[in-house]
PDB file of C-alpha atoms in Angstrom:
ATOM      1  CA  UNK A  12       0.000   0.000   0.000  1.00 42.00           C
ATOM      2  CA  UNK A  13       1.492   3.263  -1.013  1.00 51.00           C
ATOM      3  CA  UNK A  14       2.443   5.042   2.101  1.00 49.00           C
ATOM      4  CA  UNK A  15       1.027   8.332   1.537  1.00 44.00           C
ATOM      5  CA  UNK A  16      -2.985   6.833   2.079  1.00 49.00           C
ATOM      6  CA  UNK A  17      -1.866   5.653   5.143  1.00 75.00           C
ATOM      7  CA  UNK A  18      -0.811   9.528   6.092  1.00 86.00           C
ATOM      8  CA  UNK A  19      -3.598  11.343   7.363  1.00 93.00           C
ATOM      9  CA  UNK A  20      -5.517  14.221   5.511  1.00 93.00           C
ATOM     10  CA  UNK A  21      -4.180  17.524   5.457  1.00 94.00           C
ATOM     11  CA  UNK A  22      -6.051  20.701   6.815  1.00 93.00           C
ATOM     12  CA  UNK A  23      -6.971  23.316   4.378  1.00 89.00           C
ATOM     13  CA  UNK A  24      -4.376  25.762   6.210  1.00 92.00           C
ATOM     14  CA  UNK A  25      -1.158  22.544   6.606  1.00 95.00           C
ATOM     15  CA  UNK A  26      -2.126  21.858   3.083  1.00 93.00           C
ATOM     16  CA  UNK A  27      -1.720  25.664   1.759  1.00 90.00           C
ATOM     17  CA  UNK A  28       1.447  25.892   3.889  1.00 93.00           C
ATOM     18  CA  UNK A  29       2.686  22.899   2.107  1.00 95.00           C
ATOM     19  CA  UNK A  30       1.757  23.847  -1.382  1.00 93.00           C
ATOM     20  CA  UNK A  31       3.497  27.405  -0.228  1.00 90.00           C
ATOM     21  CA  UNK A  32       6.314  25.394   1.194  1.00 95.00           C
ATOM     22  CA  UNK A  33       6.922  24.103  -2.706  1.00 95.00           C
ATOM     23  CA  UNK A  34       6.840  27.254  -3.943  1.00 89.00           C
ATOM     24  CA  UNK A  35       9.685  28.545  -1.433  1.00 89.00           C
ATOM     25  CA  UNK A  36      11.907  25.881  -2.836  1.00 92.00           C
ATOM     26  CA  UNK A  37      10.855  25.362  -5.984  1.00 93.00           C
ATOM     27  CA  UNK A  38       9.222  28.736  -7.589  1.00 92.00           C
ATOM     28  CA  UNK A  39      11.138  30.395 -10.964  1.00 92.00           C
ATOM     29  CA  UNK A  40      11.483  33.319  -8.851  1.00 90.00           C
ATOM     30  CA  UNK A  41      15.002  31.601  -7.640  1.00 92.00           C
ATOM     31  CA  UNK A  42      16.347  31.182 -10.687  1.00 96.00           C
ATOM     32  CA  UNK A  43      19.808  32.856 -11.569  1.00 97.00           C
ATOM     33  CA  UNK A  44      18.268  34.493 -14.846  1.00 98.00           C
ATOM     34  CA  UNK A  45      15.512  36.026 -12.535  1.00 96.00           C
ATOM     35  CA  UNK A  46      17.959  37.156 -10.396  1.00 96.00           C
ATOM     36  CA  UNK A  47      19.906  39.082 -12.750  1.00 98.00           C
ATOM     37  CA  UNK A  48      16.959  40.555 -14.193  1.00 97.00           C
ATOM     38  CA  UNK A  49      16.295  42.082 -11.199  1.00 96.00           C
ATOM     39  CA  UNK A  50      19.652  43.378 -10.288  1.00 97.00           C
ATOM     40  CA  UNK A  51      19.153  45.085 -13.603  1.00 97.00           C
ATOM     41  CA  UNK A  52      22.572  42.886 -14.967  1.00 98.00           C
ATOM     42  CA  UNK A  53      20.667  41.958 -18.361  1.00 98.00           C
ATOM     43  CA  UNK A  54      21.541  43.638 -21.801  1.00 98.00           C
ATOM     44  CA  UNK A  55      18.084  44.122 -24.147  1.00 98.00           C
ATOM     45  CA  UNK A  56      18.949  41.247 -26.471  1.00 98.00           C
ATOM     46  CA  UNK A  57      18.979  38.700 -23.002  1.00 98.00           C
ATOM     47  CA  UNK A  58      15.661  40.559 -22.306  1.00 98.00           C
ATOM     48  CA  UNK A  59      14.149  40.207 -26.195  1.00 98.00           C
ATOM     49  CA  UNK A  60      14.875  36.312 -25.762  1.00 98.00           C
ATOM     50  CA  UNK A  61      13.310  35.674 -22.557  1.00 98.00           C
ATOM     51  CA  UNK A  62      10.023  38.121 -23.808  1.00 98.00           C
ATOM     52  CA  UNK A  63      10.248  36.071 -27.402  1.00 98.00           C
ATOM     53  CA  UNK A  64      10.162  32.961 -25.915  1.00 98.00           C
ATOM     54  CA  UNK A  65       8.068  33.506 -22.780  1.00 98.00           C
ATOM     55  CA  UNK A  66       5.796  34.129 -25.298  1.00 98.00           C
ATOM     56  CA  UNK A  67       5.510  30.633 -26.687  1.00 98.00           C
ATOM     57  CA  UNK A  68       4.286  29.910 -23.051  1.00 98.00           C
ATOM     58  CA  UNK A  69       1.878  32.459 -22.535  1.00 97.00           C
ATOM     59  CA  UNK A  70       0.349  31.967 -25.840  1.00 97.00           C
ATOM     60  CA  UNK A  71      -0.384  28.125 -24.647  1.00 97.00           C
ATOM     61  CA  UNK A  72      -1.865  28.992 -21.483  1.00 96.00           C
ATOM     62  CA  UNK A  73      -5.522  29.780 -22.947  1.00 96.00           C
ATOM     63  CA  UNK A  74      -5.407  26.216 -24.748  1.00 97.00           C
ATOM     64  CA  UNK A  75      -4.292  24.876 -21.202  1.00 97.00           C
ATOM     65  CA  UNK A  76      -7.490  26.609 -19.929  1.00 97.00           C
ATOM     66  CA  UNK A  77      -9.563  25.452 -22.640  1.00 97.00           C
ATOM     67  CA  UNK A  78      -8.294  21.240 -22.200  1.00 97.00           C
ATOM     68  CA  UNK A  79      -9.068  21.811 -18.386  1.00 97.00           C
ATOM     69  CA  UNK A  80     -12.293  23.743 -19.316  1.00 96.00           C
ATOM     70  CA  UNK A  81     -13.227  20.976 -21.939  1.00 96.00           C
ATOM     71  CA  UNK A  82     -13.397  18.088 -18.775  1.00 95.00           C
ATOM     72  CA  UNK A  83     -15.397  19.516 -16.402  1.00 96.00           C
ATOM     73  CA  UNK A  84     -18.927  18.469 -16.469  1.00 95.00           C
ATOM     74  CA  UNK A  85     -19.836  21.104 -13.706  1.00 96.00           C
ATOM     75  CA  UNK A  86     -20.719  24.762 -15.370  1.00 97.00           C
ATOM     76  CA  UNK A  87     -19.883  26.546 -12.349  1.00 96.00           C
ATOM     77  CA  UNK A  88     -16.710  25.910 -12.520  1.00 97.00           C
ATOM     78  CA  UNK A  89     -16.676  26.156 -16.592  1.00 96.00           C
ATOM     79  CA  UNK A  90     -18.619  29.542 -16.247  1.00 95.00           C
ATOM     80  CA  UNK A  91     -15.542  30.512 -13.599  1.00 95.00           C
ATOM     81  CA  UNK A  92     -12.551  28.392 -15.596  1.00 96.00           C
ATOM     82  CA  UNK A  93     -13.419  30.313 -18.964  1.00 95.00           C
ATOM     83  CA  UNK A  94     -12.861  33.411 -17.501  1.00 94.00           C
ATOM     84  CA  UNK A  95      -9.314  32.484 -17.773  1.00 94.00           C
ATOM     85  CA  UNK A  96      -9.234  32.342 -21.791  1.00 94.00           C
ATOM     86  CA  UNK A  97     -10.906  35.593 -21.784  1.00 93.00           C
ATOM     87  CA  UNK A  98      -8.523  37.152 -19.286  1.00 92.00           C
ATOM     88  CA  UNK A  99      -5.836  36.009 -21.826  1.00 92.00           C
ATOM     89  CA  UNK A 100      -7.148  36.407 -25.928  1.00 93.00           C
ATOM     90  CA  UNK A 101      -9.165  38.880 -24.659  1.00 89.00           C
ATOM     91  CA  UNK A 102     -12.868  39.730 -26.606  1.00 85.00           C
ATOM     92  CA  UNK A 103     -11.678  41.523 -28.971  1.00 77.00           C
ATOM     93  CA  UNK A 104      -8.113  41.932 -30.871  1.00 74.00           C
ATOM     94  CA  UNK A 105      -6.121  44.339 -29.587  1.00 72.00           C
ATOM     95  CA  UNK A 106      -7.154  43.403 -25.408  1.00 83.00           C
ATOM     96  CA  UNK A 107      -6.224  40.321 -23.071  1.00 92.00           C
ATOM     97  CA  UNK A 108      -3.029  38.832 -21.931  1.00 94.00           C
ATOM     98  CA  UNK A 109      -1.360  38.420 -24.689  1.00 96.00           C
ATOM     99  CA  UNK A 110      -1.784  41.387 -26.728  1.00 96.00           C
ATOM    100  CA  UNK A 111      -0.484  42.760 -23.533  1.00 96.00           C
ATOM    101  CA  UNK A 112       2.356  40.614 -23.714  1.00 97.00           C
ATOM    102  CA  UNK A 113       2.965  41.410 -27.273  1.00 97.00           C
ATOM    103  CA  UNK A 114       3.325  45.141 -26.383  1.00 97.00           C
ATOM    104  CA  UNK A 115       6.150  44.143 -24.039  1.00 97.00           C
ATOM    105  CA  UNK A 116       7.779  42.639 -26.824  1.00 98.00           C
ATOM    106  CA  UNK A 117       7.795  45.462 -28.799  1.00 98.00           C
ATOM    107  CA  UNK A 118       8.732  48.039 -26.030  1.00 98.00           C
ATOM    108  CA  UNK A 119      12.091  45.723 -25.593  1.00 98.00           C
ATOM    109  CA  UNK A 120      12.450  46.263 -29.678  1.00 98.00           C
ATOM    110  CA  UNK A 121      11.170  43.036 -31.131  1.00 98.00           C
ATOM    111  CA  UNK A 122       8.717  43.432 -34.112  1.00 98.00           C
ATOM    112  CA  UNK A 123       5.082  41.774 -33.134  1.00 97.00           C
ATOM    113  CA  UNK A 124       5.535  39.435 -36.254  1.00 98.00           C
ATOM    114  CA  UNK A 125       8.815  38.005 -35.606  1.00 98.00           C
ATOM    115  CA  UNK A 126       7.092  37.351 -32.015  1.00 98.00           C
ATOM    116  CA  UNK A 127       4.358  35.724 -33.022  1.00 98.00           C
ATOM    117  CA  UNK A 128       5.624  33.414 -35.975  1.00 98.00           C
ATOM    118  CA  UNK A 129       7.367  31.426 -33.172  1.00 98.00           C
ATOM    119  CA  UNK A 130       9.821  30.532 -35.462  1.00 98.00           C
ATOM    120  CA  UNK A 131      13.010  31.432 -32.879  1.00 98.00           C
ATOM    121  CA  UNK A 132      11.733  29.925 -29.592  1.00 98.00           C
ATOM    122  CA  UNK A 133      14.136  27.663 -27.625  1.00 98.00           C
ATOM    123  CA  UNK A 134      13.904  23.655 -28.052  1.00 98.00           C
ATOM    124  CA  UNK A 135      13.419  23.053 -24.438  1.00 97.00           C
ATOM    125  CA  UNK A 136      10.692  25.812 -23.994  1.00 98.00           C
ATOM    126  CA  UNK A 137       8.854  24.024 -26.881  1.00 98.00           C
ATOM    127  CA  UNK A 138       9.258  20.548 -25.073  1.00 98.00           C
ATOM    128  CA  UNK A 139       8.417  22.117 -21.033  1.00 97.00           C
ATOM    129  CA  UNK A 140       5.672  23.974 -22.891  1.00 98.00           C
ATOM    130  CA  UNK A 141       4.077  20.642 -24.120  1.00 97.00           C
ATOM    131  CA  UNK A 142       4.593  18.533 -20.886  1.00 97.00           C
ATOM    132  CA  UNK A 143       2.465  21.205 -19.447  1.00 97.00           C
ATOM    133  CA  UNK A 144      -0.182  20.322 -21.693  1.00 98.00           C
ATOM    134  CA  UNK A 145       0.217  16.783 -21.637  1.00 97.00           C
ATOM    135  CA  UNK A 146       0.096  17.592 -18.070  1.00 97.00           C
ATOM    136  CA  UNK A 147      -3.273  18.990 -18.037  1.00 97.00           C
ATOM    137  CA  UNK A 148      -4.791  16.641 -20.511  1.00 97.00           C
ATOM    138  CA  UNK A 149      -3.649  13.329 -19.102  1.00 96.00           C
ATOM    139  CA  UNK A 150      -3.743  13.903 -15.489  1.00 96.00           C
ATOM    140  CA  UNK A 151      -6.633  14.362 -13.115  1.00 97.00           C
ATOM    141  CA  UNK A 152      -8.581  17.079 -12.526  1.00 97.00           C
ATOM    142  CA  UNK A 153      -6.929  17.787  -9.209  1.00 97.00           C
ATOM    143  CA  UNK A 154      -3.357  17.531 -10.334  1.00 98.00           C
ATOM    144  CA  UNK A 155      -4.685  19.631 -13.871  1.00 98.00           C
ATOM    145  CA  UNK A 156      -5.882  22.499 -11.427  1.00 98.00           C
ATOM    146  CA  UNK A 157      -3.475  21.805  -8.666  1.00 97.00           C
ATOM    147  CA  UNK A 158      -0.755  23.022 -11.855  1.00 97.00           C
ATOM    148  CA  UNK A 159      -2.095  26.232 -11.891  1.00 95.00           C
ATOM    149  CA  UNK A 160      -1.194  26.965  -8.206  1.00 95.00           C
ATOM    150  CA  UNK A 161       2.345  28.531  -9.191  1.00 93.00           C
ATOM    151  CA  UNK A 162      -0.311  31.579  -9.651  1.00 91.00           C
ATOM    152  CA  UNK A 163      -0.299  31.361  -5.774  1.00 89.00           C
ATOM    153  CA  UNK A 164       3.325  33.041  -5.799  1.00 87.00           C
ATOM    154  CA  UNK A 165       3.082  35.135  -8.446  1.00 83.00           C
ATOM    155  CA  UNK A 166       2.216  37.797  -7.061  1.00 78.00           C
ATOM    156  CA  UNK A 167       5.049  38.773  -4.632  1.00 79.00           C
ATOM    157  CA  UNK A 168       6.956  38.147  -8.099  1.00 85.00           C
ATOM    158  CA  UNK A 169       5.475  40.070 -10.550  1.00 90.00           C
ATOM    159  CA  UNK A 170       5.425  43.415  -7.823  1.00 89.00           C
ATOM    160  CA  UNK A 171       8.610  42.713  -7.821  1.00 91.00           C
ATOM    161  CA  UNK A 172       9.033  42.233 -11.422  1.00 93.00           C
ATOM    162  CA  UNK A 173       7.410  45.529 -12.223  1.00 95.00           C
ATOM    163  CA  UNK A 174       9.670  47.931  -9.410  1.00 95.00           C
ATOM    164  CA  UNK A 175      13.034  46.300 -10.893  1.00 96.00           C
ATOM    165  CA  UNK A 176      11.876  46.466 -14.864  1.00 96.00           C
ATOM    166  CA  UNK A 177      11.214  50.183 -13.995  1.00 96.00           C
ATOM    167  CA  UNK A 178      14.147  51.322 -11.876  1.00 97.00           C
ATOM    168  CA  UNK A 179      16.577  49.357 -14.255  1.00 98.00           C
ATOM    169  CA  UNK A 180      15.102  49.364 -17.815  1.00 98.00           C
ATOM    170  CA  UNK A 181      12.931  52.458 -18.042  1.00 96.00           C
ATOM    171  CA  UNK A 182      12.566  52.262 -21.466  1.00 95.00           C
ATOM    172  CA  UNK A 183      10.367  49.238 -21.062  1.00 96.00           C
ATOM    173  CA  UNK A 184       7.786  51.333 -18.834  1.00 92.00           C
ATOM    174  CA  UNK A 185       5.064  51.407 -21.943  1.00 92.00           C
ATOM    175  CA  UNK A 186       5.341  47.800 -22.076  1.00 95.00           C
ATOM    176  CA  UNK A 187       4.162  46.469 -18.424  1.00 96.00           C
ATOM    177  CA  UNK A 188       0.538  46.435 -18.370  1.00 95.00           C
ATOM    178  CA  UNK A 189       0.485  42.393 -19.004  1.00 95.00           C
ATOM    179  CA  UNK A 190       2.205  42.493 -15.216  1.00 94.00           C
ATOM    180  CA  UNK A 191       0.041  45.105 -13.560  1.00 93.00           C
ATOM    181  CA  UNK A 192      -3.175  43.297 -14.778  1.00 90.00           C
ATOM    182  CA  UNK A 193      -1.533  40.394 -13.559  1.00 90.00           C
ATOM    183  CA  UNK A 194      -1.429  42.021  -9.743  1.00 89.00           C
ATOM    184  CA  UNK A 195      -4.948  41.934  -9.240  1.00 85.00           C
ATOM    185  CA  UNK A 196      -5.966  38.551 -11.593  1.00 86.00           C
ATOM    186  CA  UNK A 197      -3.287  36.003 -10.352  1.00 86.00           C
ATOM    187  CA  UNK A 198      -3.937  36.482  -6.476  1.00 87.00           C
ATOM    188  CA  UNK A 199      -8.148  36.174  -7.879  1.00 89.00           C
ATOM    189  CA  UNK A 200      -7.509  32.829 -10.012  1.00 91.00           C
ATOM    190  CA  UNK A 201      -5.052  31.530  -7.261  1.00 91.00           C
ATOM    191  CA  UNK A 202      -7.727  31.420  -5.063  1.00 92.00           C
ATOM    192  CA  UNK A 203     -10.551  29.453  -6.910  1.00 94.00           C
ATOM    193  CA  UNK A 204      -8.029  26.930  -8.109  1.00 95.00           C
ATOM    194  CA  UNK A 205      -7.200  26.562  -4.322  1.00 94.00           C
ATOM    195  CA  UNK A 206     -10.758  26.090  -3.456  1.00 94.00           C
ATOM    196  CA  UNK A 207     -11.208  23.482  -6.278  1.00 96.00           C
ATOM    197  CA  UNK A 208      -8.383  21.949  -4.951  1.00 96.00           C
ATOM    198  CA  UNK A 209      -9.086  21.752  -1.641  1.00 94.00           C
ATOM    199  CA  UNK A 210     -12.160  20.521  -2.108  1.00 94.00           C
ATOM    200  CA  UNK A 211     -11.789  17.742  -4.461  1.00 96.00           C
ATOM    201  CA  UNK A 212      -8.460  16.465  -3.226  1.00 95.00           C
ATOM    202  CA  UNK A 213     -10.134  14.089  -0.368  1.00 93.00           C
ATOM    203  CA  UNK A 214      -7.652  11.655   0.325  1.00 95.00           C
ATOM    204  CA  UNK A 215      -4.349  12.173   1.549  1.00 95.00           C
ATOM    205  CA  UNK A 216      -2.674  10.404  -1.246  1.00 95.00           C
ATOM    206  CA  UNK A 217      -5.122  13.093  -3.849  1.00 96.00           C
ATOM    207  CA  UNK A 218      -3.157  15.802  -1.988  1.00 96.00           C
ATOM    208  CA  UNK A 219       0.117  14.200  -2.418  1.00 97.00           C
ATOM    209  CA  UNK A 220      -0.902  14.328  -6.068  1.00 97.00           C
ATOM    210  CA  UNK A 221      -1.296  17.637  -6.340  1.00 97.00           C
ATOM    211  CA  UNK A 222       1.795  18.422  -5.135  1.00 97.00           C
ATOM    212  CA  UNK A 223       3.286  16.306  -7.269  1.00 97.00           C
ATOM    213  CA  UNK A 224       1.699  18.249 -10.307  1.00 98.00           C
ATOM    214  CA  UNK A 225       2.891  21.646  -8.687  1.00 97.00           C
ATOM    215  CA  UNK A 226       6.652  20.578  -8.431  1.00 97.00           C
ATOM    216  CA  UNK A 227       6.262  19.322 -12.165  1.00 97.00           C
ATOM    217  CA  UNK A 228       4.766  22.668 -13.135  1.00 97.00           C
ATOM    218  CA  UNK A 229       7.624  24.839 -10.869  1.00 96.00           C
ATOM    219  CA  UNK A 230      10.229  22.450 -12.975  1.00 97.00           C
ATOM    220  CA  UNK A 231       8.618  23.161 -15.952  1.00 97.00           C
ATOM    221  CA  UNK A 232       8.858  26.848 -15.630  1.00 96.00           C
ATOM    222  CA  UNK A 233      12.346  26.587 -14.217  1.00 97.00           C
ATOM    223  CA  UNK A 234      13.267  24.351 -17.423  1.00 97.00           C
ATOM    224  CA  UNK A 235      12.515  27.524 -19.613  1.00 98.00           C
ATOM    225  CA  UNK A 236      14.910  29.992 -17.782  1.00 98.00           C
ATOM    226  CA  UNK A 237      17.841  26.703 -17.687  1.00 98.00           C
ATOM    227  CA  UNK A 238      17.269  26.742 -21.808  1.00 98.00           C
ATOM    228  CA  UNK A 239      17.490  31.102 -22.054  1.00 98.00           C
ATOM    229  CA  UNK A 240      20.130  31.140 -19.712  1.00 98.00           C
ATOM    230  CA  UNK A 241      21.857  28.836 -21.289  1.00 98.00           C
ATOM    231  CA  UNK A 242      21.435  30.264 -24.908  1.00 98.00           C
ATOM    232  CA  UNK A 243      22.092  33.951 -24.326  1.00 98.00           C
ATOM    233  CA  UNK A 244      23.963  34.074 -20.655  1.00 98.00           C
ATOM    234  CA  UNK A 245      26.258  32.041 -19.848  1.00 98.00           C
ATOM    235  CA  UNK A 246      27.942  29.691 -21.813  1.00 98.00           C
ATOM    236  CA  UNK A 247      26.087  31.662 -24.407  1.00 97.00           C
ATOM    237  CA  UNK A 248      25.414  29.045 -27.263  1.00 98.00           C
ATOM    238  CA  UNK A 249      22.157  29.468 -28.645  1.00 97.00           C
ATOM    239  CA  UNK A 250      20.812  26.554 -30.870  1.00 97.00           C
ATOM    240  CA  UNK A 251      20.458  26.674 -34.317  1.00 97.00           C
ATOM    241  CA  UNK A 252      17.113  28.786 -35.676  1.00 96.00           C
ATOM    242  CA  UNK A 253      17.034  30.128 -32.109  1.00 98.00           C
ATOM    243  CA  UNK A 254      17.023  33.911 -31.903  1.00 98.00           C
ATOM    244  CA  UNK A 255      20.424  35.566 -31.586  1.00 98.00           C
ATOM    245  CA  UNK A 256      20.764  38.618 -29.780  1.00 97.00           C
ATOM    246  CA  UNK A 257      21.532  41.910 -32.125  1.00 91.00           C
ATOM    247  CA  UNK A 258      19.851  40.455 -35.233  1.00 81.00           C
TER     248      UNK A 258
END
């Protein structure tokens, strides 16, 4: 018998400290590239390939929405889920996520097309990207939502995020609405994927599950930064077709 069923179930408040616990440890925030972003140590072309290719990420994240979305059978949570692919394409062109994103792209001096052809994004951000998705797809419904949690420490990040970007690379200030929308909408869609959580992880070993599918997520996201930091940091050595800085 696995060991965790014979663990006793978690509180609501030991398992958010524990799920908070992972993201201490585990969260992209750590991550050396981070951390020279924020000490303002990054040129523009180490910025243009971590907005390029972050985008290949945040352009998935409505079709992670919409394979979650697609296996609930209660509308509630559809009616609350879809709010998510709204928050992101937007209703219209020219609003949402990643328009927003977009405009970040071009404040750092990429073109929107080159952006969103794709055609330059990192091997390993493709790959991390699609184990997220295989992720959501092929696991359950708790350990699908439980993914989404990292959204539970984004918000001490992307404060952060948007007081270093400004104090250190001013000439991106016309280009960080994506992160102050993000303020108010991450702590909002942490908590319901908590509650779903919560609620539907009722055995011990369900909660072991989802933190299982959080550490995969954190290592997911932490993959991505490994891959630009490797490319355009240190040694330097992007792949071939990947953007190169200056060009």
């Amino acid at each position: 018998m696995n060991a965790a069923i014979q663990l006793p179930l978690l509180s609501s408040e030991e398992f958010r400290h524990s799920l908070f616990s992972i993201g201490k440890e585990r969260y992209h925030h750590l991550h050396p590239f981070h951390l020279l972003m924020h000490e303002g140590k990054l040129c523009r072309g180490q910025l243009q390939a971590w907005v390029l290719n972050r985008y290949y990420y945040q352009n998935r994240i409505p079709i992670k929405d919409a394979a979650i979305l697609a296996r609930s059978t209660d509308s509630s949570f559809r009616r609350s889920w879809r709010e998510r692919m709204i928050e992101h394409d937007g209703d219209h062109d020219g609003n949402g996520g990643i328009s927003r994103w977009l405009e970040l792209a071009e404040a750092t001096g990429l073109a929107r097309e080159r952006v969103v052809s794709e055609r330059e994004v990192l091997p390993i951000v493709r790959y991390s990207v699609q184990a997220y998705l295989e992720l959501v797809r092929g696991e359950s419904m708790v350990q699908a939502v439980a993914s989404s949690l990292t959204e539970l420490f984004a918000g001490e990040l992307i404060t952060l995020r948007i007081e270093k970007l400004r104090t250190y690379y001013p000439w991106l200030a016309h280009g960080l609405s994506y992160f102050e929308n993000r303020i108010s909408q991450a702590p909002r869609e942490a908590q319901f994927a908590f509650d779903f959580v919560v609620e539907n992880a009722r055995t011990r070993e369900q909660q072991e599950e989802a933190f299982h599918a959080l550490r995969a997520k954190c290592d997911l996201l932490w993959a991505q930064l490994d891959a630009i930091h490797f490319a355009y940091v240190n040694p330097g050595w992007p792949p071939p077709d990947a953007f190169r800085m200056g060009s």
